[in-house]
Structure formats: C-alpha cells, structure tokens
Amino acid sequence: MYLADRSAPADAKTTTDGSPVRGPAVASAVLALGSVSLITDISSEMVTAVLPLYLVAGLGLSPLGFGALDGLYNGVSALVQLTGGHLADRIRNHKLIAGIGYGLSAACKPLLLLAHGLGPVGVVLALERTGKGLRTAPRDALISLSTPPELQGRAFGVHRAMDTTGALLGPLAAFFILSMTVDGYDAVFGVSACVAVLGVVVLLLFVPSGTEPGPARPKPTAPPGPVPEAGSPKPDAVNLRDALGLLRLPRLRALAGCAALLGLTTVSDAFLYLLLQDRTGVGERWFPLLPLGTAAVFLLLAVPAGALADRIGRRTVFLIGHALLLAGYGLLLWAPALPALPFLVLALHGMFYAATDGVLPAAVAAIVPAKLRATGIALVGTGQALSRFGCSLAFGAAWTLLGSGPALAAAAAGLCCCAAVAGFVLRPTAPDGATGRAPRPRRPRGTR
C-alpha cells in the first residue's frame, strides 16, 4: 500500500489501543517483481558471464573494441530509460511498459545464436539493452508506489536480493553448460532464451496491473463552473513539461549530478573481471564464476544495506558504497597477488552494489512526486548510465594505450576526487526526504 506520508489514512484499520495496523513490510507486488527479476537475471547473467571471454578470446576483440561494445551495451539502456519512464507515467500503466521491455530482451536472446561478428553482436546487444532500458524505471516505480516511504530502502533491498539470486544462478548455469557441451556458447545462448520467456510469463500472470495501490479516497464534488472541452487533457495528465520540471528540484539535481559524477569513474563489471584474470591468472574455465563472488555478497547484504539506509540516510550509504569500490581498486593496484585477492576484491565489489544499487532509486523516490516517479528514477538512472558508458570507452582506450595498471590507477584517482565532491554536495545540511529520515519539527521561538 502506498502512503503519501507517514500518517495513517482516515479509514485505516486500528487495534484496540488505537494504533494503526501495519501491513507486511514487503508488498506482494515487490515479491512478484522480484521473482520476475530473479528469472530474467538468470537468463541475462548466463550471457553476461561468458560475453567478455566470448568477445575477447572468441572473436578477438581488443580491449578498446570491447570497451566500445561494453559502453554501447550500457549506453543504449541509459538513453531508453527516459522514454520508458515517461511513457509509463504518461499512460499510467507501468506494468505494460515493463512488460514490453522484458519481452524485447527475451526476443533478442535467440538472435545471439545467429550473430557471430562484431556488427551483428553489437546490434543484438543494443536491442537487448533497449528492452532493459524500457523496463527499469517502470519496474522501480511499481516497487516504490507499492511501499510506504519509510520502508523504501528495505523494499528495494528485497527486490535487489531476489534479482541478485538470479545473478548468482546465471553464471553457475553458464559454467555447467560450458563444461558439459561441445558448442558451449551457443548452448548458453539457447538456454538463456528459454529462461527469459519464462520471466515474461511470470510478469503477465503474477504482477498486479495497478500503478498506484492504496485505499480508495472519495472524489471531491466539483464546484459549478464551465464544462471542460472534449479532448482537453486531464488535470493530472503527465506531459513533457512536467517531466522537465523535475530538473527544477534542487535535491534531485544534486543527487542526479553526483550519481553521474561517480559513474564517470566506475569501471564496468566486465572490465573488473578481466582485470582480476589478468592480475591473478584465473583460467578461462573458471572465468564465468567470477561474478558469483559479487552476486553472493550483494545477495547477503542488499536487504541489510537498504534497512541501514532507511535509518542513517540513503545518501550516506550511497557514498559509503563508492568508498568500498575505491578500496577494491586499491587492492587490485597494490595488494600482493595472494590467493585471497580475488575473494577480497569481489567481496568489496558486492558490498559496493549492496550500498548503491537499490539505495539510489529509494533516495529518488523520496524526492519525486508519485505521478512522476518513473520519470524521476529514469532521469537519475540515465545520467548515471551515460557516465558509465563514457567510463567504459575511456577505460578501454587507456588500457589499450597505457596498460591495465595505469588505466586502473587513473580510475581510482578520479573516483577519489569525485567522491570528495559528492560528499560535499550531498552533505546533510538540512532535513531532506532523500535521507530516509523524517525532518525534525521546528521549536517555536522563545521556548526551551
């Protein structure tokens, strides 16, 4: 049930002592969407786990070429997020737009069986990312609108934990398929396509269609006056001007700017795993298992990190996550090549995602009005993803020209500077709904 504030509605049920009866901490819509994400992530991560090695070792791409393709893989999704978020708010049907996105991604999986060159693979990945971009903001808006404001971080944490369970199972499935089949890559792509279709079926059958759950409120009687002309827009209709008006919110601008700034120095997962292989000599057979370390830690800490963000502040936890990522960069650069190094780096990587991936949309949800929730989440997510697109291109070029060590050192230095700037901009100088804490009431003058 979505609550506009922390007070109970007038018709809410109460106990014998007058206190309101609270519903479950996690709405059924969140659990249904989590199940869809779990299944879909099994499909997606099966491909993601083998894609870097398939492109670099199988198709012979250079790090620069892989960086361009990896940037395209994320950049297309970023550009489409705005469209998906605005359409979902405009037509008031978040499930429909999310379903189109999931369906498009599922339809692209079999095409990987036919794409064996850089150009065809790039087109298929761009279409698949288009589906991801369409579904992300409407899905997160559904989660937010189904959850009371004080539990937003926990709800996103539960969803991300379920999503990460799929990310954990996907690489395992890819590993076993590669071990048991001759044409391993084609088998992975085929099984991935079947699992993706199952995710779409679960979405259609179990995710509720309502976009703004909550108790029905009586409509006020309209005062006498002129009747609106036929075809005129509804008073609460969402248009492009409303969407652009979100940029006038100072807190949203600060959050979006800092997320984009930090994204400029966030090395992509694929590059991080390639760096680990380059540093520790992980064999090709074991390479698909590297994402498991990140996913396992993310799964364990997603819900606790979301609950912690609800208590101490979502922006604070978001910045802590980037500090953990910086520590992972430092280990890759300067730590001795010990057997425990991959485990430490992957643990920090998973902690980074637990502290940022669900916490950021929860912080946005506390700022943006309900009717523009998907658009606001899409604005912040687009800026962050476009920054990471630029980081992939720059990191791939630096690796090709300078080597992996100098490229990572530059990324670490940039992240340190960007985190310092973001910490100053997002400092809690005033009560802010994005922190997940209620503002303190002001004491009247003349009182103690």
Coordinates of C-alpha atoms in Angstrom, one line a residue:
M1 CA 0.0 0.0 0.0
Y2 CA 1.4 3.4 -1.0
L3 CA 1.2 6.1 1.7
A4 CA 1.7 9.7 0.8
D5 CA 3.1 10.4 4.2
R6 CA 3.7 8.5 7.5
S7 CA 0.3 9.2 9.0
A8 CA -2.4 6.5 8.7
P9 CA -5.3 7.2 6.3
A10 CA -8.6 8.2 7.8
D11 CA -10.2 4.8 7.0
A12 CA -7.2 2.7 8.1
K13 CA -7.8 -0.2 10.5
T14 CA -6.6 0.2 14.1
T15 CA -6.0 -2.1 17.0
T16 CA -7.9 -1.9 20.3
D17 CA -5.5 0.7 21.7
G18 CA -6.0 3.0 18.7
S19 CA -2.6 2.3 17.0
P20 CA -2.8 1.6 13.2
V21 CA -2.5 -1.9 11.9
R22 CA 0.6 -2.2 9.8
G23 CA 0.7 -4.4 6.7
P24 CA 3.5 -6.6 5.6
A25 CA 7.0 -5.0 5.4
V26 CA 7.2 -6.1 1.8
A27 CA 4.3 -5.8 -0.6
S28 CA 3.2 -8.7 -2.7
A29 CA 3.9 -6.6 -5.8
V30 CA 7.5 -6.3 -4.7
L31 CA 7.8 -10.0 -4.3
A32 CA 6.2 -10.7 -7.7
L33 CA 8.5 -8.2 -9.4
G34 CA 11.5 -9.8 -7.5
S35 CA 10.5 -13.2 -8.9
V36 CA 10.4 -11.8 -12.5
S37 CA 13.8 -10.1 -12.0
L38 CA 15.2 -13.3 -10.5
I39 CA 14.2 -15.4 -13.5
T40 CA 15.2 -12.7 -16.0
D41 CA 18.6 -12.2 -14.4
I42 CA 19.4 -15.9 -14.6
S43 CA 18.9 -15.5 -18.4
S44 CA 20.8 -12.2 -18.6
E45 CA 23.7 -13.3 -16.4
M46 CA 24.2 -16.5 -18.3
V47 CA 25.1 -14.3 -21.3
T48 CA 26.9 -11.7 -19.3
A49 CA 29.2 -14.2 -17.6
V50 CA 30.6 -15.6 -20.9
L51 CA 30.3 -12.5 -23.1
P52 CA 33.7 -10.8 -22.2
L53 CA 35.6 -14.0 -22.9
Y54 CA 33.5 -14.8 -26.0
L55 CA 34.2 -11.4 -27.4
V56 CA 37.9 -11.1 -26.5
A57 CA 39.0 -14.7 -26.8
G58 CA 36.4 -16.0 -29.3
L59 CA 36.0 -13.0 -31.7
G60 CA 39.4 -11.5 -31.0
L61 CA 38.3 -8.0 -29.9
S62 CA 40.9 -5.7 -28.4
P63 CA 40.3 -4.0 -25.0
L64 CA 39.4 -0.8 -26.9
G65 CA 36.9 -2.7 -29.1
F66 CA 35.4 -4.4 -26.1
G67 CA 35.2 -1.1 -24.2
A68 CA 33.3 0.4 -27.1
L69 CA 30.9 -2.6 -27.2
D70 CA 30.5 -2.6 -23.4
G71 CA 29.8 1.1 -23.5
L72 CA 27.2 0.6 -26.2
Y73 CA 25.7 -2.3 -24.1
N74 CA 25.1 0.2 -21.2
G75 CA 24.7 3.4 -23.1
V76 CA 21.7 2.3 -25.2
S77 CA 19.9 1.2 -22.0
A78 CA 20.5 4.6 -20.5
L79 CA 19.1 6.6 -23.4
V80 CA 15.9 4.4 -23.5
Q81 CA 15.3 4.8 -19.7
L82 CA 13.9 8.2 -20.1
T83 CA 11.5 7.1 -22.8
G84 CA 10.3 4.1 -20.7
G85 CA 9.9 6.2 -17.6
H86 CA 8.0 9.0 -19.3
L87 CA 5.7 6.6 -21.2
A88 CA 4.9 4.7 -18.0
D89 CA 3.9 7.9 -16.2
R90 CA 2.0 9.3 -19.1
I91 CA -0.2 6.3 -19.9
R92 CA -0.5 5.3 -16.2
N93 CA 0.4 1.7 -16.9
H94 CA 3.8 0.8 -15.5
K95 CA 3.3 -2.9 -16.0
L96 CA 2.6 -2.6 -19.7
I97 CA 5.8 -0.7 -20.4
A98 CA 7.8 -3.0 -18.2
G99 CA 6.3 -6.0 -20.0
I100 CA 7.3 -4.6 -23.4
G101 CA 10.9 -4.2 -22.1
Y102 CA 11.1 -7.7 -20.7
G103 CA 9.6 -9.1 -23.9
L104 CA 12.1 -7.3 -26.2
S105 CA 15.0 -8.6 -24.1
A106 CA 13.7 -12.1 -24.3
A107 CA 13.2 -11.9 -28.1
C108 CA 16.9 -10.9 -28.5
K109 CA 18.4 -13.9 -26.7
P110 CA 17.9 -16.3 -29.6
L111 CA 19.4 -13.8 -32.1
L112 CA 22.8 -14.3 -30.4
L113 CA 22.8 -17.8 -31.9
L114 CA 22.9 -16.1 -35.4
A115 CA 25.3 -13.3 -34.6
H116 CA 29.0 -14.2 -35.0
G117 CA 30.6 -10.9 -35.8
L118 CA 31.2 -7.6 -34.0
G119 CA 28.5 -5.7 -36.0
P120 CA 25.7 -8.3 -35.6
V121 CA 26.5 -8.8 -31.9
G122 CA 26.5 -5.1 -31.3
V123 CA 23.1 -4.7 -32.9
V124 CA 21.6 -7.6 -30.9
L125 CA 23.1 -6.2 -27.6
A126 CA 21.7 -2.8 -28.4
L127 CA 18.2 -4.2 -28.9
E128 CA 18.5 -6.2 -25.7
R129 CA 19.6 -3.2 -23.7
T130 CA 16.7 -1.2 -25.2
G131 CA 14.4 -3.7 -23.5
K132 CA 16.3 -3.3 -20.3
G133 CA 16.0 0.5 -20.5
L134 CA 12.3 0.4 -21.1
R135 CA 11.6 -1.8 -18.1
T136 CA 13.9 -0.5 -15.4
A137 CA 12.2 2.8 -14.5
P138 CA 8.5 1.4 -14.6
R139 CA 9.6 -1.6 -12.5
D140 CA 11.3 0.6 -9.9
A141 CA 8.3 2.9 -9.9
L142 CA 6.0 -0.1 -9.2
I143 CA 8.2 -1.1 -6.3
S144 CA 8.2 2.5 -4.9
L145 CA 4.4 3.0 -5.3
S146 CA 3.7 -0.3 -3.5
T147 CA 5.7 0.6 -0.4
P148 CA 5.4 3.1 2.4
P149 CA 8.0 5.9 2.3
E150 CA 9.8 4.8 5.5
L151 CA 10.4 1.3 4.1
Q152 CA 11.6 2.2 0.6
G153 CA 15.1 1.2 1.2
R154 CA 14.1 -2.2 2.6
A155 CA 11.7 -2.9 -0.3
F156 CA 14.4 -2.1 -2.9
G157 CA 16.8 -4.2 -1.0
V158 CA 14.5 -7.2 -1.0
H159 CA 13.9 -6.8 -4.8
R160 CA 17.7 -6.4 -5.4
A161 CA 18.4 -9.5 -3.3
M162 CA 16.0 -11.6 -5.4
D163 CA 17.4 -10.1 -8.5
T164 CA 20.9 -10.9 -7.4
T165 CA 19.8 -14.5 -6.7
G166 CA 19.3 -14.8 -10.4
A167 CA 22.7 -13.1 -10.9
L168 CA 24.1 -15.8 -8.7
L169 CA 22.5 -18.7 -10.5
G170 CA 23.1 -17.4 -14.0
P171 CA 26.9 -17.8 -14.1
L172 CA 26.6 -21.2 -12.4
A173 CA 24.3 -22.3 -15.2
A174 CA 26.7 -21.0 -17.8
F175 CA 29.6 -22.7 -16.1
F176 CA 27.9 -26.1 -16.1
I177 CA 26.7 -25.7 -19.7
L178 CA 30.2 -24.8 -20.9
S179 CA 31.6 -27.8 -19.0
M180 CA 29.1 -30.3 -20.4
T181 CA 28.6 -29.3 -24.1
V182 CA 30.8 -29.0 -27.2
D183 CA 29.4 -25.8 -28.6
G184 CA 29.2 -24.2 -25.2
Y185 CA 28.5 -20.6 -26.2
D186 CA 25.5 -21.5 -28.5
A187 CA 24.1 -23.7 -25.8
V188 CA 24.3 -20.9 -23.2
F189 CA 22.5 -18.5 -25.6
G190 CA 19.8 -21.1 -26.3
V191 CA 19.0 -21.9 -22.7
S192 CA 19.1 -18.2 -21.8
A193 CA 16.4 -17.5 -24.4
C194 CA 14.1 -20.2 -22.8
V195 CA 14.6 -18.8 -19.3
A196 CA 13.9 -15.2 -20.5
V197 CA 10.5 -16.3 -21.9
L198 CA 9.6 -17.8 -18.5
G199 CA 10.3 -14.5 -16.9
V200 CA 7.8 -12.7 -19.2
V201 CA 5.1 -15.3 -18.4
V202 CA 5.5 -14.7 -14.7
L203 CA 5.3 -11.0 -15.2
L204 CA 2.0 -11.3 -17.1
L205 CA 0.4 -13.7 -14.6
F206 CA 1.5 -12.6 -11.2
V207 CA 2.4 -8.8 -11.2
P208 CA -0.6 -6.7 -10.5
S209 CA -1.5 -4.0 -13.0
G210 CA -2.3 -1.2 -10.6
T211 CA 0.3 1.5 -10.6
E212 CA -0.8 3.4 -7.5
P213 CA -2.1 1.0 -4.9
G214 CA -3.7 2.4 -1.8
P215 CA -7.0 2.9 -0.2
A216 CA -9.6 4.5 -2.4
R217 CA -10.4 8.1 -1.5
P218 CA -13.8 9.7 -2.2
K219 CA -13.6 12.2 -5.0
P220 CA -14.5 15.8 -4.1
T221 CA -17.6 17.2 -5.7
A222 CA -16.6 19.5 -8.5
P223 CA -17.8 23.1 -8.0
P224 CA -20.2 24.6 -10.5
G225 CA -18.4 26.0 -13.5
P226 CA -17.7 25.6 -17.2
V227 CA -17.5 22.1 -18.5
P228 CA -14.1 21.2 -20.0
E229 CA -14.0 20.9 -23.7
A230 CA -13.9 17.4 -25.2
G231 CA -10.4 16.2 -25.9
S232 CA -8.8 18.5 -23.4
P233 CA -6.0 17.0 -21.2
K234 CA -6.9 15.7 -17.8
P235 CA -5.7 18.0 -14.9
D236 CA -3.3 15.3 -13.7
A237 CA -2.1 14.2 -17.1
V238 CA 1.7 13.9 -17.3
N239 CA 3.3 15.8 -20.2
L240 CA 6.9 16.5 -21.2
R241 CA 6.9 19.9 -19.5
D242 CA 6.1 18.2 -16.1
A243 CA 8.9 15.8 -16.7
L244 CA 11.4 18.5 -17.5
G245 CA 10.1 20.4 -14.5
L246 CA 11.7 17.8 -12.2
L247 CA 15.1 19.3 -13.0
R248 CA 14.0 22.4 -11.0
L249 CA 14.0 20.3 -7.8
P250 CA 17.4 21.2 -6.1
R251 CA 17.6 17.9 -4.3
L252 CA 17.0 15.9 -7.4
R253 CA 19.6 17.9 -9.4
A254 CA 22.2 17.3 -6.7
L255 CA 21.5 13.6 -6.5
A256 CA 21.5 13.2 -10.2
G257 CA 24.7 15.2 -10.7
C258 CA 26.6 13.2 -8.0
A259 CA 25.4 9.9 -9.4
A260 CA 26.6 10.9 -12.8
L261 CA 29.9 12.2 -11.5
L262 CA 30.6 9.0 -9.6
G263 CA 29.6 7.0 -12.7
L264 CA 32.4 8.6 -14.7
T265 CA 35.0 6.6 -12.6
T266 CA 33.0 3.3 -12.0
V267 CA 34.8 0.6 -14.0
S268 CA 32.3 -1.8 -15.5
D269 CA 31.9 -5.3 -14.1
A270 CA 33.3 -6.9 -17.2
F271 CA 36.5 -4.9 -17.1
L272 CA 36.9 -5.6 -13.4
Y273 CA 36.7 -9.4 -14.0
L274 CA 39.2 -9.1 -16.9
L275 CA 41.5 -7.2 -14.5
L276 CA 41.2 -9.9 -11.9
Q277 CA 42.0 -12.5 -14.5
D278 CA 45.0 -10.5 -15.8
R279 CA 46.3 -10.0 -12.2
T280 CA 45.7 -13.5 -10.8
G281 CA 45.8 -15.7 -13.8
V282 CA 42.3 -17.2 -13.4
G283 CA 41.7 -19.9 -16.1
E284 CA 39.2 -19.5 -18.9
R285 CA 37.1 -22.3 -17.5
W286 CA 36.7 -20.5 -14.1
F287 CA 36.2 -17.1 -15.6
P288 CA 32.3 -17.4 -15.7
L289 CA 32.4 -18.0 -11.9
L290 CA 33.9 -14.6 -11.0
P291 CA 30.5 -12.8 -11.0
L292 CA 29.4 -15.3 -8.3
G293 CA 31.6 -13.6 -5.7
T294 CA 30.0 -10.2 -6.4
A295 CA 26.5 -11.7 -6.5
A296 CA 26.8 -13.7 -3.3
V297 CA 27.9 -10.7 -1.2
F298 CA 25.3 -8.5 -2.9
L299 CA 22.6 -11.1 -2.1
L300 CA 23.6 -11.3 1.6
L301 CA 23.9 -7.5 2.2
A302 CA 21.2 -6.0 -0.1
V303 CA 18.4 -6.0 2.5
P304 CA 20.6 -5.0 5.5
A305 CA 22.1 -2.2 3.4
G306 CA 18.6 -1.0 2.4
A307 CA 17.4 -1.1 6.0
L308 CA 20.5 0.8 7.2
A309 CA 19.9 3.4 4.5
D310 CA 16.4 3.9 5.8
R311 CA 17.8 4.6 9.3
I312 CA 21.0 6.6 8.8
G313 CA 20.4 8.2 5.4
R314 CA 20.3 6.9 1.9
R315 CA 22.9 9.4 0.5
T316 CA 25.3 8.4 3.3
V317 CA 25.1 4.7 2.5
F318 CA 25.4 5.6 -1.3
L319 CA 28.7 7.3 -0.6
I320 CA 30.0 4.6 1.6
G321 CA 29.4 2.1 -1.2
H322 CA 31.7 4.1 -3.5
A323 CA 34.4 4.2 -0.8
L324 CA 34.2 0.4 -0.7
L325 CA 34.7 0.3 -4.5
L326 CA 37.7 2.5 -4.2
A327 CA 39.2 0.1 -1.7
G328 CA 38.7 -2.7 -4.3
Y329 CA 40.6 -0.6 -6.8
G330 CA 43.4 -0.2 -4.3
L331 CA 43.7 -3.9 -3.7
L332 CA 43.9 -4.6 -7.4
L333 CA 46.6 -2.0 -7.8
W334 CA 48.9 -2.5 -4.8
A335 CA 48.0 -5.7 -2.9
P336 CA 50.3 -8.8 -3.3
A337 CA 49.0 -11.4 -5.7
L338 CA 47.8 -13.7 -2.9
P339 CA 45.2 -16.5 -3.3
A340 CA 42.7 -14.5 -1.2
L341 CA 43.0 -11.4 -3.5
P342 CA 40.1 -12.4 -5.9
F343 CA 37.8 -13.1 -2.9
L344 CA 38.6 -9.7 -1.2
V345 CA 38.1 -7.7 -4.4
L346 CA 34.8 -9.5 -5.3
A347 CA 33.6 -9.0 -1.7
L348 CA 34.2 -5.3 -1.9
H349 CA 32.5 -5.2 -5.3
G350 CA 29.4 -6.9 -3.9
M351 CA 29.3 -4.5 -0.9
F352 CA 29.5 -1.6 -3.3
Y353 CA 26.4 -2.8 -5.2
A354 CA 24.5 -3.6 -2.0
A355 CA 25.1 0.0 -0.8
T356 CA 24.2 1.7 -4.1
D357 CA 22.0 -0.3 -6.5
G358 CA 18.8 -0.2 -4.5
V359 CA 19.6 2.8 -2.3
L360 CA 19.8 5.3 -5.2
P361 CA 16.2 4.7 -6.5
A362 CA 14.9 4.7 -2.9
A363 CA 16.5 8.1 -2.5
V364 CA 15.0 9.4 -5.7
A365 CA 11.6 8.1 -4.7
A366 CA 11.7 10.3 -1.5
I367 CA 12.1 13.4 -3.7
V368 CA 9.9 12.9 -6.7
P369 CA 6.0 13.1 -6.6
A370 CA 4.1 9.9 -7.2
K371 CA 2.8 10.8 -10.7
L372 CA 6.3 11.4 -12.0
R373 CA 8.0 8.6 -10.1
A374 CA 9.1 6.5 -13.1
T375 CA 10.4 9.7 -14.9
G376 CA 12.4 10.8 -11.9
I377 CA 14.0 7.4 -11.4
A378 CA 14.8 7.3 -15.2
L379 CA 16.4 10.8 -15.1
V380 CA 18.9 9.8 -12.4
G381 CA 19.5 6.4 -13.9
T382 CA 20.1 7.8 -17.3
G383 CA 22.7 10.2 -16.1
Q384 CA 24.5 7.5 -14.2
A385 CA 24.4 5.0 -17.0
L386 CA 25.6 7.5 -19.6
S387 CA 28.5 8.4 -17.3
R388 CA 29.4 4.7 -17.0
F389 CA 29.2 4.5 -20.8
G390 CA 31.9 7.2 -21.0
C391 CA 33.9 5.4 -18.4
S392 CA 33.9 2.2 -20.4
L393 CA 35.1 4.0 -23.5
A394 CA 37.8 5.9 -21.7
F395 CA 39.0 2.9 -19.6
G396 CA 39.2 0.6 -22.7
A397 CA 41.2 3.3 -24.6
A398 CA 43.5 3.8 -21.6
W399 CA 44.1 0.0 -21.2
T400 CA 45.0 -0.3 -24.9
L401 CA 47.3 2.7 -24.9
L402 CA 48.9 2.6 -21.4
G403 CA 48.2 -0.8 -20.0
S404 CA 45.7 -2.1 -17.3
G405 CA 47.7 -0.8 -14.3
P406 CA 47.9 2.9 -15.3
A407 CA 44.3 2.8 -16.5
L408 CA 43.0 1.5 -13.2
A409 CA 45.2 4.0 -11.3
A410 CA 43.6 6.8 -13.2
A411 CA 40.1 5.5 -12.4
A412 CA 41.0 5.2 -8.7
A413 CA 42.3 8.8 -8.6
G414 CA 39.2 10.0 -10.4
L415 CA 36.9 8.1 -8.1
C416 CA 38.6 9.6 -5.0
C417 CA 38.2 13.1 -6.3
C418 CA 34.6 12.6 -7.4
A419 CA 33.6 11.0 -4.1
A420 CA 35.0 14.0 -2.2
V421 CA 32.9 16.4 -4.4
A422 CA 29.8 14.2 -4.0
G423 CA 30.3 14.1 -0.2
F424 CA 30.4 17.9 -0.1
V425 CA 27.3 18.3 -2.3
L426 CA 25.2 15.7 -0.5
R427 CA 26.2 16.7 3.0
P428 CA 23.2 16.7 5.3
T429 CA 23.0 20.5 5.9
A430 CA 19.2 20.4 6.0
P431 CA 16.4 17.9 6.5
D432 CA 16.0 16.0 3.3
G433 CA 13.5 13.4 2.3
A434 CA 16.2 11.7 0.4
T435 CA 17.9 10.6 3.6
G436 CA 15.1 8.3 4.6
R437 CA 14.6 10.2 7.9
A438 CA 11.7 12.4 8.9
P439 CA 12.5 16.1 9.4
R440 CA 12.6 17.3 12.9
P441 CA 9.8 19.7 13.9
R442 CA 11.0 23.2 14.5
R443 CA 10.8 24.6 18.0
P444 CA 8.9 27.9 18.3
R445 CA 10.9 30.9 19.2
G446 CA 11.0 31.8 22.9
T447 CA 10.8 28.2 24.1
R448 CA 13.4 25.9 25.6

